Protein backbone atom coordinates (compact mmCIF):
# COMPACT_ATOMS: atom_id res chain seq x y z
CA UNK A 1 0.00 0.00 0.00
CA UNK A 2 2.93 2.34 0.74
CA UNK A 3 4.58 1.49 -2.58
CA UNK A 4 1.55 2.46 -4.70
CA UNK A 5 1.49 6.21 -3.91
CA UNK A 6 5.29 6.23 -4.25
CA UNK A 7 5.16 4.68 -7.72
CA UNK A 8 2.32 7.02 -8.59
CA UNK A 9 4.46 10.05 -7.80
CA UNK A 10 7.40 8.56 -9.70
CA UNK A 11 5.12 8.08 -12.70
CA UNK A 12 4.25 11.79 -12.58
CA UNK A 13 7.93 12.75 -12.33
CA UNK A 14 9.54 10.31 -14.75
CA UNK A 15 6.67 9.37 -17.06
CA UNK A 16 3.97 6.71 -17.25
CA UNK A 17 5.74 4.64 -19.91
CA UNK A 18 8.94 4.14 -17.92
CA UNK A 19 7.07 3.00 -14.80
CA UNK A 20 4.86 0.63 -16.82
CA UNK A 21 7.94 -0.95 -18.40
CA UNK A 22 9.64 -1.37 -15.02
CA UNK A 23 6.62 -2.85 -13.23
CA UNK A 24 5.72 -5.26 -16.03
CA UNK A 25 9.33 -6.35 -16.50
CA UNK A 26 9.59 -7.43 -12.86
CA UNK A 27 6.86 -10.01 -13.48
CA UNK A 28 9.08 -11.98 -15.86
CA UNK A 29 11.77 -13.13 -13.42
CA UNK A 30 9.70 -15.38 -11.09
CA UNK A 31 8.28 -17.33 -14.03
CA UNK A 32 11.69 -17.52 -15.68
CA UNK A 33 12.96 -19.40 -12.62
CA UNK A 34 10.23 -22.04 -12.90
CA UNK A 35 10.64 -22.29 -16.66
CA UNK A 36 14.33 -23.08 -16.12
CA UNK A 37 13.99 -25.37 -13.09
CA UNK A 38 11.04 -26.70 -11.10
CA UNK A 39 12.90 -28.20 -8.17
CA UNK A 40 12.01 -27.43 -4.55
CA UNK A 41 14.82 -24.86 -4.28
CA UNK A 42 13.60 -23.18 -7.45
CA UNK A 43 10.10 -22.94 -6.00
CA UNK A 44 11.47 -21.12 -2.94
CA UNK A 45 13.39 -18.73 -5.18
CA UNK A 46 10.18 -18.22 -7.17
CA UNK A 47 8.24 -17.21 -4.06
CA UNK A 48 10.94 -14.73 -3.01
CA UNK A 49 11.03 -13.11 -6.47
CA UNK A 50 7.24 -13.24 -6.74
CA UNK A 51 6.91 -11.40 -3.43
CA UNK A 52 9.27 -8.67 -4.62
CA UNK A 53 7.44 -8.52 -7.95
CA UNK A 54 4.08 -8.14 -6.20
CA UNK A 55 5.44 -5.32 -4.03
CA UNK A 56 6.47 -3.41 -7.15
CA UNK A 57 3.77 -4.33 -9.63
CA UNK A 58 0.61 -5.64 -7.93
CA UNK A 59 -1.96 -2.88 -8.31
CA UNK A 60 0.50 -0.29 -9.58
CA UNK A 61 0.36 -1.56 -13.18
CA UNK A 62 -3.38 -1.02 -13.29
CA UNK A 63 -3.20 2.37 -11.55
CA UNK A 64 -0.61 3.68 -14.00
CA UNK A 65 -2.55 2.27 -16.96
CA UNK A 66 -5.72 4.05 -15.77
CA UNK A 67 -3.78 7.31 -15.34
CA UNK A 68 -2.33 6.91 -18.84
CA UNK A 69 -5.83 6.50 -20.27
CA UNK A 70 -7.04 9.57 -18.33
CA UNK A 71 -4.23 11.63 -19.91
CA UNK A 72 -5.53 11.07 -23.43
CA UNK A 73 -9.30 10.54 -23.00
CA UNK A 74 -11.94 13.17 -22.33
CA UNK A 75 -13.65 13.10 -18.94
CA UNK A 76 -17.08 12.09 -20.28
CA UNK A 77 -15.58 9.05 -22.03
CA UNK A 78 -13.36 7.82 -19.20
CA UNK A 79 -15.86 5.44 -17.59
CA UNK A 80 -16.25 3.57 -20.87
CA UNK A 81 -12.48 3.56 -21.42
CA UNK A 82 -11.76 2.22 -17.94
CA UNK A 83 -14.43 -0.41 -18.47
CA UNK A 84 -12.77 -1.51 -21.70
CA UNK A 85 -9.41 -1.74 -19.92
CA UNK A 86 -10.84 -3.96 -17.17
CA UNK A 87 -12.80 -5.88 -19.82
CA UNK A 88 -9.63 -6.78 -21.69
CA UNK A 89 -8.06 -7.62 -18.34
CA UNK A 90 -10.90 -10.12 -17.78
CA UNK A 91 -10.44 -11.45 -21.31
CA UNK A 92 -6.80 -12.16 -20.54
CA UNK A 93 -7.89 -14.14 -17.46
CA UNK A 94 -10.28 -16.25 -19.54
CA UNK A 95 -7.64 -16.96 -22.18
CA UNK A 96 -5.09 -17.69 -19.46
CA UNK A 97 -7.44 -20.21 -17.83
CA UNK A 98 -8.01 -21.93 -21.17
CA UNK A 99 -4.29 -22.05 -21.93
CA UNK A 100 -3.52 -23.42 -18.46
CA UNK A 101 -6.13 -26.14 -18.95
CA UNK A 102 -5.07 -27.33 -22.40
CA UNK A 103 -1.33 -26.56 -22.60
CA UNK A 104 1.11 -29.21 -21.37
CA UNK A 105 2.56 -28.20 -18.00
CA UNK A 106 6.13 -27.93 -19.31
CA UNK A 107 5.08 -25.17 -21.74
CA UNK A 108 2.93 -23.01 -19.41
CA UNK A 109 5.76 -20.93 -17.93
CA UNK A 110 7.53 -20.59 -21.27
CA UNK A 111 4.36 -19.20 -22.87
CA UNK A 112 3.86 -16.85 -19.89
CA UNK A 113 7.36 -15.41 -20.27
CA UNK A 114 6.92 -15.00 -24.02
CA UNK A 115 3.68 -13.06 -23.51
CA UNK A 116 5.27 -10.82 -20.84
CA UNK A 117 8.23 -10.08 -23.12
CA UNK A 118 5.87 -9.30 -26.01
CA UNK A 119 3.92 -6.84 -23.83
CA UNK A 120 7.07 -5.03 -22.74
CA UNK A 121 8.51 -4.84 -26.27
CA UNK A 122 5.19 -3.60 -27.66
CA UNK A 123 5.01 -0.82 -25.06
CA UNK A 124 8.62 0.20 -25.63
CA UNK A 125 8.13 0.72 -29.36
CA UNK A 126 4.48 1.77 -29.69
CA UNK A 127 3.43 3.43 -26.41
CA UNK A 128 3.81 7.21 -26.48
CA UNK A 129 4.72 9.05 -23.27
CA UNK A 130 1.98 11.40 -22.02
CA UNK A 131 3.91 13.10 -19.20
CA UNK A 132 7.03 15.18 -19.67
CA UNK A 133 9.61 13.87 -17.20
CA UNK A 134 10.99 16.29 -14.63
CA UNK A 135 14.53 17.44 -15.36
CA UNK A 136 17.15 16.51 -12.81
CA UNK A 137 18.69 19.52 -11.12
CA UNK A 138 20.82 17.82 -8.46
CA UNK A 139 23.55 16.20 -10.53
CA UNK A 140 26.35 17.88 -8.56
CA UNK A 141 24.96 16.90 -5.16
CA UNK A 142 26.63 14.29 -2.99
CA UNK A 143 25.27 10.76 -2.73
CA UNK A 144 24.08 11.33 0.85
CA UNK A 145 22.35 14.57 -0.13
CA UNK A 146 20.57 12.81 -3.00
CA UNK A 147 19.36 10.06 -0.65
CA UNK A 148 18.05 12.62 1.85
CA UNK A 149 16.34 14.66 -0.88
CA UNK A 150 14.82 11.53 -2.42
CA UNK A 151 13.46 10.38 0.96
CA UNK A 152 12.07 13.83 1.69
CA UNK A 153 10.36 14.09 -1.70
CA UNK A 154 8.84 10.64 -1.36
CA UNK A 155 7.51 11.49 2.09
CA UNK A 156 6.02 14.73 0.79
CA UNK A 157 4.42 12.97 -2.16
CA UNK A 158 2.79 10.34 0.07
CA UNK A 159 1.63 13.01 2.49
CA UNK A 160 0.22 15.00 -0.43
CA UNK A 161 -1.71 11.92 -1.63
CA UNK A 162 -3.19 11.38 1.82
CA UNK A 163 -4.21 15.05 2.12
CA UNK A 164 -5.89 14.92 -1.31
CA UNK A 165 -8.01 11.98 -0.23
CA UNK A 166 -9.00 13.20 3.23
CA UNK A 167 -9.88 16.72 2.07
CA UNK A 168 -12.34 15.45 -0.52
CA UNK A 169 -15.70 14.13 0.78
CA UNK A 170 -16.14 12.05 -2.36
CA UNK A 171 -12.72 10.46 -2.12
CA UNK A 172 -13.11 9.78 1.60
CA UNK A 173 -16.34 7.89 0.94
CA UNK A 174 -14.97 6.01 -2.06
CA UNK A 175 -11.85 5.05 -0.06
CA UNK A 176 -14.01 3.46 2.64
CA UNK A 177 -16.14 1.69 0.03
CA UNK A 178 -13.01 0.37 -1.71
CA UNK A 179 -11.46 -0.76 1.57
CA UNK A 180 -14.45 -2.81 2.72
CA UNK A 181 -15.13 -4.17 -0.77
CA UNK A 182 -11.55 -5.39 -1.22
CA UNK A 183 -11.50 -6.72 2.35
CA UNK A 184 -14.58 -8.86 1.71
CA UNK A 185 -13.76 -10.00 -1.80
CA UNK A 186 -10.13 -10.85 -1.01
CA UNK A 187 -11.36 -12.97 1.90
CA UNK A 188 -13.76 -14.85 -0.35
CA UNK A 189 -11.15 -15.34 -3.07
CA UNK A 190 -8.59 -16.66 -0.57
CA UNK A 191 -10.74 -19.54 0.68
CA UNK A 192 -13.22 -20.11 -2.16
CA UNK A 193 -11.38 -22.88 -4.02
CA UNK A 194 -10.60 -24.76 -0.79
CA UNK A 195 -14.23 -24.37 0.29
CA UNK A 196 -15.59 -25.75 -3.00
CA UNK A 197 -13.21 -28.71 -2.86
CA UNK A 198 -14.01 -29.52 0.79
CA UNK A 199 -17.81 -29.20 0.50
CA UNK A 200 -18.58 -30.29 -3.07
CA UNK A 201 -15.40 -32.09 -4.12
CA UNK A 202 -14.66 -29.73 -7.01
CA UNK A 203 -11.57 -30.43 -9.13
CA UNK A 204 -9.41 -28.19 -11.32
CA UNK A 205 -11.72 -28.57 -14.34
CA UNK A 206 -14.70 -27.31 -12.37
CA UNK A 207 -12.58 -24.44 -11.01
CA UNK A 208 -11.71 -23.54 -14.58
CA UNK A 209 -15.40 -23.66 -15.56
CA UNK A 210 -16.43 -21.30 -12.74
CA UNK A 211 -13.58 -18.89 -13.46
CA UNK A 212 -14.51 -18.95 -17.14
CA UNK A 213 -18.16 -18.17 -16.33
CA UNK A 214 -17.05 -15.15 -14.31
CA UNK A 215 -14.55 -14.09 -16.96
CA UNK A 216 -16.87 -14.34 -19.97
CA UNK A 217 -19.63 -12.48 -18.12
CA UNK A 218 -17.15 -9.84 -17.00
CA UNK A 219 -15.97 -9.24 -20.57
CA UNK A 220 -19.54 -8.75 -21.77
CA UNK A 221 -20.56 -6.42 -18.93
CA UNK A 222 -17.43 -4.27 -19.00
CA UNK A 223 -17.01 -3.88 -22.74
CA UNK A 224 -20.69 -3.60 -23.68
CA UNK A 225 -23.06 -3.06 -20.71
CA UNK A 226 -21.23 -0.35 -18.74
CA UNK A 227 -20.44 1.90 -21.76
CA UNK A 228 -24.10 1.70 -22.80
CA UNK A 229 -25.60 2.31 -19.34
CA UNK A 230 -23.20 4.92 -17.99
CA UNK A 231 -24.49 7.89 -20.06
CA UNK A 232 -28.01 7.25 -18.72
CA UNK A 233 -27.53 6.33 -15.06
CA UNK A 234 -23.98 7.45 -14.22
CA UNK A 235 -21.12 5.59 -12.58
CA UNK A 236 -22.60 6.12 -9.08
CA UNK A 237 -25.67 3.99 -9.81
CA UNK A 238 -23.55 1.36 -11.54
CA UNK A 239 -21.25 1.24 -8.51
CA UNK A 240 -24.22 0.67 -6.17
CA UNK A 241 -25.61 -2.15 -8.33
CA UNK A 242 -22.20 -3.77 -8.56
CA UNK A 243 -21.75 -3.64 -4.76
CA UNK A 244 -25.18 -5.27 -4.27
CA UNK A 245 -24.17 -7.98 -6.73
CA UNK A 246 -20.98 -8.62 -4.74
CA UNK A 247 -23.09 -9.12 -1.60
CA UNK A 248 -25.32 -11.64 -3.42
CA UNK A 249 -22.19 -13.34 -4.76
CA UNK A 250 -20.81 -13.88 -1.27
CA UNK A 251 -24.13 -14.95 0.27
CA UNK A 252 -24.87 -17.55 -2.38
CA UNK A 253 -21.45 -19.11 -1.99
CA UNK A 254 -21.79 -19.13 1.80
CA UNK A 255 -25.29 -20.64 1.75
CA UNK A 256 -24.72 -22.99 -1.20
CA UNK A 257 -26.90 -26.09 -0.70
CA UNK A 258 -26.05 -27.90 -3.95
CA UNK A 259 -23.15 -28.11 -6.38
CA UNK A 260 -24.98 -26.04 -9.00
CA UNK A 261 -25.37 -23.02 -6.70
CA UNK A 262 -21.71 -21.90 -7.06
CA UNK A 263 -22.27 -21.67 -10.81
CA UNK A 264 -25.30 -19.44 -10.24
CA UNK A 265 -23.28 -17.35 -7.78
CA UNK A 266 -20.49 -17.03 -10.35
CA UNK A 267 -22.98 -15.34 -12.69
CA UNK A 268 -23.05 -12.35 -10.31
CA UNK A 269 -19.37 -11.92 -11.08
CA UNK A 270 -20.43 -10.36 -14.37
CA UNK A 271 -22.00 -7.53 -12.35
CA UNK A 272 -19.75 -7.03 -9.33
CA UNK A 273 -16.75 -6.77 -11.64
CA UNK A 274 -18.06 -3.31 -12.57
CA UNK A 275 -17.05 -1.99 -9.13
CA UNK A 276 -13.51 -1.18 -10.26
CA UNK A 277 -14.19 0.70 -13.53
CA UNK A 278 -16.99 2.66 -11.82
CA UNK A 279 -14.68 3.49 -8.92
CA UNK A 280 -11.91 4.62 -11.25
CA UNK A 281 -14.38 6.84 -13.12
CA UNK A 282 -15.52 8.48 -9.85
CA UNK A 283 -11.90 9.11 -8.81
CA UNK A 284 -10.87 10.38 -12.23
CA UNK A 285 -13.66 12.94 -12.35
CA UNK A 286 -12.38 14.49 -9.14
CA UNK A 287 -8.72 14.49 -10.17
CA UNK A 288 -6.48 16.66 -12.28
CA UNK A 289 -4.17 15.04 -14.83
CA UNK A 290 -1.20 15.35 -12.45
CA UNK A 291 -3.04 13.62 -9.60
CA UNK A 292 -4.55 10.69 -11.52
CA UNK A 293 -2.06 8.07 -10.35
CA UNK A 294 -1.70 9.64 -6.93
CA UNK A 295 -5.39 9.38 -6.06
CA UNK A 296 -6.02 6.03 -7.72
CA UNK A 297 -3.05 4.39 -6.03
CA UNK A 298 -4.02 5.79 -2.64
CA UNK A 299 -7.41 4.07 -2.87
CA UNK A 300 -6.21 0.77 -4.33
mmCIF file of C-alpha atoms in Angstrom, residues 131-252:
data_model
loop_
_atom_site.group_PDB
_atom_site.id
_atom_site.type_symbol
_atom_site.label_atom_id
_atom_site.label_comp_id
_atom_site.label_asym_id
_atom_site.label_seq_id
_atom_site.Cartn_x
_atom_site.Cartn_y
_atom_site.Cartn_z
ATOM 1 C CA UNK A 131 3.905 13.098 -19.201
ATOM 2 C CA UNK A 132 7.025 15.180 -19.673
ATOM 3 C CA UNK A 133 9.608 13.866 -17.203
ATOM 4 C CA UNK A 134 10.986 16.291 -14.629
ATOM 5 C CA UNK A 135 14.527 17.443 -15.365
ATOM 6 C CA UNK A 136 17.153 16.505 -12.813
ATOM 7 C CA UNK A 137 18.692 19.524 -11.116
ATOM 8 C CA UNK A 138 20.821 17.822 -8.455
ATOM 9 C CA UNK A 139 23.548 16.195 -10.530
ATOM 10 C CA UNK A 140 26.347 17.885 -8.563
ATOM 11 C CA UNK A 141 24.963 16.897 -5.160
ATOM 12 C CA UNK A 142 26.634 14.290 -2.986
ATOM 13 C CA UNK A 143 25.272 10.758 -2.727
ATOM 14 C CA UNK A 144 24.084 11.325 0.853
ATOM 15 C CA UNK A 145 22.351 14.570 -0.134
ATOM 16 C CA UNK A 146 20.575 12.811 -3.005
ATOM 17 C CA UNK A 147 19.362 10.061 -0.652
ATOM 18 C CA UNK A 148 18.048 12.620 1.845
ATOM 19 C CA UNK A 149 16.340 14.656 -0.880
ATOM 20 C CA UNK A 150 14.823 11.528 -2.419
ATOM 21 C CA UNK A 151 13.462 10.385 0.956
ATOM 22 C CA UNK A 152 12.069 13.833 1.692
ATOM 23 C CA UNK A 153 10.357 14.088 -1.704
ATOM 24 C CA UNK A 154 8.843 10.636 -1.364
ATOM 25 C CA UNK A 155 7.508 11.492 2.087
ATOM 26 C CA UNK A 156 6.022 14.735 0.794
ATOM 27 C CA UNK A 157 4.422 12.966 -2.163
ATOM 28 C CA UNK A 158 2.786 10.343 0.068
ATOM 29 C CA UNK A 159 1.628 13.013 2.487
ATOM 30 C CA UNK A 160 0.216 14.995 -0.433
ATOM 31 C CA UNK A 161 -1.705 11.917 -1.633
ATOM 32 C CA UNK A 162 -3.191 11.378 1.821
ATOM 33 C CA UNK A 163 -4.209 15.051 2.118
ATOM 34 C CA UNK A 164 -5.888 14.921 -1.306
ATOM 35 C CA UNK A 165 -8.010 11.981 -0.234
ATOM 36 C CA UNK A 166 -9.005 13.199 3.226
ATOM 37 C CA UNK A 167 -9.880 16.717 2.072
ATOM 38 C CA UNK A 168 -12.336 15.454 -0.523
ATOM 39 C CA UNK A 169 -15.696 14.134 0.783
ATOM 40 C CA UNK A 170 -16.140 12.046 -2.364
ATOM 41 C CA UNK A 171 -12.715 10.461 -2.120
ATOM 42 C CA UNK A 172 -13.109 9.776 1.599
ATOM 43 C CA UNK A 173 -16.343 7.892 0.936
ATOM 44 C CA UNK A 174 -14.967 6.015 -2.057
ATOM 45 C CA UNK A 175 -11.848 5.051 -0.064
ATOM 46 C CA UNK A 176 -14.013 3.463 2.642
ATOM 47 C CA UNK A 177 -16.137 1.695 0.031
ATOM 48 C CA UNK A 178 -13.012 0.371 -1.708
ATOM 49 C CA UNK A 179 -11.463 -0.762 1.570
ATOM 50 C CA UNK A 180 -14.450 -2.815 2.724
ATOM 51 C CA UNK A 181 -15.130 -4.166 -0.773
ATOM 52 C CA UNK A 182 -11.550 -5.391 -1.219
ATOM 53 C CA UNK A 183 -11.504 -6.717 2.354
ATOM 54 C CA UNK A 184 -14.585 -8.859 1.713
ATOM 55 C CA UNK A 185 -13.757 -10.001 -1.805
ATOM 56 C CA UNK A 186 -10.133 -10.851 -1.013
ATOM 57 C CA UNK A 187 -11.356 -12.966 1.904
ATOM 58 C CA UNK A 188 -13.765 -14.853 -0.349
ATOM 59 C CA UNK A 189 -11.150 -15.342 -3.069
ATOM 60 C CA UNK A 190 -8.587 -16.664 -0.575
ATOM 61 C CA UNK A 191 -10.743 -19.542 0.683
ATOM 62 C CA UNK A 192 -13.220 -20.108 -2.158
ATOM 63 C CA UNK A 193 -11.385 -22.879 -4.019
ATOM 64 C CA UNK A 194 -10.603 -24.761 -0.794
ATOM 65 C CA UNK A 195 -14.228 -24.373 0.288
ATOM 66 C CA UNK A 196 -15.589 -25.751 -2.997
ATOM 67 C CA UNK A 197 -13.212 -28.714 -2.858
ATOM 68 C CA UNK A 198 -14.012 -29.521 0.785
ATOM 69 C CA UNK A 199 -17.806 -29.198 0.500
ATOM 70 C CA UNK A 200 -18.585 -30.289 -3.071
ATOM 71 C CA UNK A 201 -15.401 -32.093 -4.123
ATOM 72 C CA UNK A 202 -14.657 -29.728 -7.010
ATOM 73 C CA UNK A 203 -11.568 -30.429 -9.132
ATOM 74 C CA UNK A 204 -9.412 -28.190 -11.323
ATOM 75 C CA UNK A 205 -11.716 -28.575 -14.338
ATOM 76 C CA UNK A 206 -14.696 -27.312 -12.373
ATOM 77 C CA UNK A 207 -12.581 -24.442 -11.011
ATOM 78 C CA UNK A 208 -11.712 -23.544 -14.582
ATOM 79 C CA UNK A 209 -15.397 -23.658 -15.556
ATOM 80 C CA UNK A 210 -16.426 -21.305 -12.736
ATOM 81 C CA UNK A 211 -13.582 -18.885 -13.458
ATOM 82 C CA UNK A 212 -14.507 -18.951 -17.143
ATOM 83 C CA UNK A 213 -18.163 -18.170 -16.332
ATOM 84 C CA UNK A 214 -17.052 -15.146 -14.312
ATOM 85 C CA UNK A 215 -14.554 -14.087 -16.956
ATOM 86 C CA UNK A 216 -16.869 -14.339 -19.967
ATOM 87 C CA UNK A 217 -19.629 -12.483 -18.123
ATOM 88 C CA UNK A 218 -17.149 -9.839 -17.005
ATOM 89 C CA UNK A 219 -15.970 -9.242 -20.572
ATOM 90 C CA UNK A 220 -19.538 -8.748 -21.772
ATOM 91 C CA UNK A 221 -20.558 -6.421 -18.928
ATOM 92 C CA UNK A 222 -17.425 -4.274 -19.001
ATOM 93 C CA UNK A 223 -17.012 -3.882 -22.740
ATOM 94 C CA UNK A 224 -20.693 -3.596 -23.679
ATOM 95 C CA UNK A 225 -23.055 -3.063 -20.715
ATOM 96 C CA UNK A 226 -21.225 -0.352 -18.737
ATOM 97 C CA UNK A 227 -20.444 1.896 -21.755
ATOM 98 C CA UNK A 228 -24.100 1.705 -22.803
ATOM 99 C CA UNK A 229 -25.605 2.315 -19.342
ATOM 100 C CA UNK A 230 -23.198 4.923 -17.989
ATOM 101 C CA UNK A 231 -24.491 7.892 -20.063
ATOM 102 C CA UNK A 232 -28.012 7.255 -18.722
ATOM 103 C CA UNK A 233 -27.532 6.327 -15.058
ATOM 104 C CA UNK A 234 -23.983 7.448 -14.225
ATOM 105 C CA UNK A 235 -21.120 5.594 -12.582
ATOM 106 C CA UNK A 236 -22.595 6.123 -9.078
ATOM 107 C CA UNK A 237 -25.673 3.990 -9.811
ATOM 108 C CA UNK A 238 -23.546 1.363 -11.542
ATOM 109 C CA UNK A 239 -21.252 1.243 -8.511
ATOM 110 C CA UNK A 240 -24.223 0.675 -6.166
ATOM 111 C CA UNK A 241 -25.611 -2.145 -8.334
ATOM 112 C CA UNK A 242 -22.201 -3.771 -8.559
ATOM 113 C CA UNK A 243 -21.752 -3.644 -4.764
ATOM 114 C CA UNK A 244 -25.178 -5.265 -4.267
ATOM 115 C CA UNK A 245 -24.169 -7.982 -6.730
ATOM 116 C CA UNK A 246 -20.978 -8.620 -4.738
ATOM 117 C CA UNK A 247 -23.095 -9.124 -1.595
ATOM 118 C CA UNK A 248 -25.321 -11.639 -3.423
ATOM 119 C CA UNK A 249 -22.185 -13.336 -4.763
ATOM 120 C CA UNK A 250 -20.805 -13.885 -1.268
ATOM 121 C CA UNK A 251 -24.133 -14.952 0.267
ATOM 122 C CA UNK A 252 -24.873 -17.554 -2.383
#
